[in-house]
Coordinates of C-alpha atoms and ligand atoms in Angstrom, one line a residue:
M5 CA 74.1 119.8 -2.4
P6 CA 73.6 116.8 -4.0
N7 CA 71.7 117.4 -6.8
H8 CA 69.4 114.1 -6.5
P9 CA 67.2 114.3 -3.8
S10 CA 67.3 111.0 -3.0
S11 CA 71.3 110.7 -3.1
T12 CA 73.5 109.7 0.5
L13 CA 76.0 110.9 -1.5
Q14 CA 78.4 113.4 0.7
R15 CA 81.4 114.6 -0.1
P16 CA 84.4 113.4 0.4
P17 CA 87.2 114.2 3.2
E18 CA 88.9 117.4 2.4
A19 CA 92.2 115.7 2.5
L20 CA 90.9 113.1 -0.3
I21 CA 89.5 116.0 -2.6
R22 CA 93.6 117.1 -2.3
R23 CA 94.9 114.1 -2.7
F24 CA 92.5 113.2 -6.6
H25 CA 95.0 112.6 -9.6
L26 CA 93.0 111.6 -12.7
G27 CA 95.0 108.7 -12.5
Q28 CA 93.4 107.1 -9.9
V29 CA 90.4 106.9 -12.2
G30 CA 92.8 104.8 -14.1
N31 CA 91.1 103.3 -17.3
D32 CA 87.5 103.1 -16.4
T33 CA 85.1 103.8 -19.3
V34 CA 81.7 105.5 -19.6
R35 CA 80.5 102.2 -19.3
T36 CA 82.3 100.7 -16.6
F37 CA 79.8 103.4 -14.7
L38 CA 76.8 102.4 -16.2
T39 CA 77.2 98.6 -15.9
K40 CA 78.2 98.9 -12.3
G41 CA 75.5 101.9 -11.5
Y42 CA 77.7 104.3 -10.6
S43 CA 77.2 108.3 -10.6
L44 CA 79.6 110.8 -11.1
A45 CA 80.3 112.5 -8.5
I46 CA 82.2 115.4 -8.9
C47 CA 83.5 118.1 -6.6
C48 CA 85.3 121.5 -7.8
R49 CA 88.7 121.7 -5.4
E50 CA 88.6 125.7 -5.2
C51 CA 84.7 126.1 -3.9
P52 CA 82.2 123.4 -2.1
R53 CA 80.6 122.5 -4.7
L54 CA 79.9 118.7 -5.6
I55 CA 77.8 118.0 -8.7
E56 CA 75.9 114.1 -9.1
W57 CA 76.0 112.8 -12.7
T58 CA 73.6 109.6 -11.5
P59 CA 74.0 106.8 -14.7
E60 CA 70.9 108.1 -16.1
D61 CA 72.3 111.5 -16.2
L62 CA 75.9 109.7 -17.9
L63 CA 74.1 107.3 -20.7
E64 CA 71.6 111.4 -21.7
K65 CA 75.2 113.2 -21.7
F66 CA 77.3 109.9 -23.5
E67 CA 74.8 108.2 -24.8
H68 CA 76.9 107.6 -27.9
R69 CA 79.8 107.2 -26.9
V70 CA 79.8 105.1 -23.5
D71 CA 83.9 104.0 -24.8
V72 CA 84.7 107.6 -23.4
K73 CA 87.2 107.5 -20.5
I74 CA 85.8 108.9 -17.3
A75 CA 90.3 110.4 -17.3
D76 CA 88.8 112.3 -20.3
I77 CA 85.4 113.7 -19.2
A78 CA 87.6 114.7 -15.6
A79 CA 90.5 117.1 -17.7
R80 CA 87.7 119.6 -19.2
L81 CA 85.3 119.2 -16.8
S82 CA 85.2 122.9 -15.0
C83 CA 82.9 124.1 -11.8
T84 CA 79.7 125.8 -14.4
G85 CA 76.2 126.4 -13.8
V86 CA 74.5 128.8 -11.9
E87 CA 76.6 128.4 -8.4
G88 CA 79.3 127.5 -10.0
C89 CA 83.1 129.6 -9.2
G90 CA 84.2 128.3 -12.6
S91 CA 87.3 126.3 -12.1
K92 CA 88.5 124.2 -14.1
D93 CA 90.1 122.3 -10.2
V94 CA 88.1 119.5 -10.1
A95 CA 88.0 115.6 -8.5
V96 CA 85.3 113.5 -9.3
F97 CA 84.7 109.8 -7.5
P98 CA 82.8 107.1 -8.5
H99 CA 79.6 107.1 -6.2
L100 CA 76.7 103.8 -6.3
F101 CA 74.1 105.2 -7.0
D102 CA 71.5 105.0 -5.2
G103 CA 68.0 105.1 -7.2
A104 CA 67.0 101.5 -8.6
W105 CA 69.1 101.2 -12.2
S106 CA 69.9 98.4 -14.9
W107 CA 71.6 99.3 -18.0
T108 CA 71.7 96.3 -21.8
P109 CA 74.3 97.8 -23.5
P110 CA 73.2 97.8 -26.4
D111 CA 74.3 95.7 -29.5
R112 CA 76.6 96.9 -32.3
Ligands
ZN874 ZN1 83.7 125.6 -7.5

């Protein structure tokens, strides 16, 4: 279940989740997601769990390192939390965020 009330995010087809590998994410970073207004959809491969990190969540978690690669984040993710199974085997996909989002990159 998506954790964002108005989200249209659904778990991708099982075949897509099976075939997922980190190379698919390419060089995308948190900055890419924030710029394009994508949520990060995290799908556990061991249980039916689906987690959505909205752009807001991403900004909160990675505010000071927006250039971290999504692939590096995904490699460290696991299915945690109350309903989590604890597996480290997760697939991640971009999902166009359903809410309003605009982001101005901070000056450096
Ligand atoms: Zn799980």
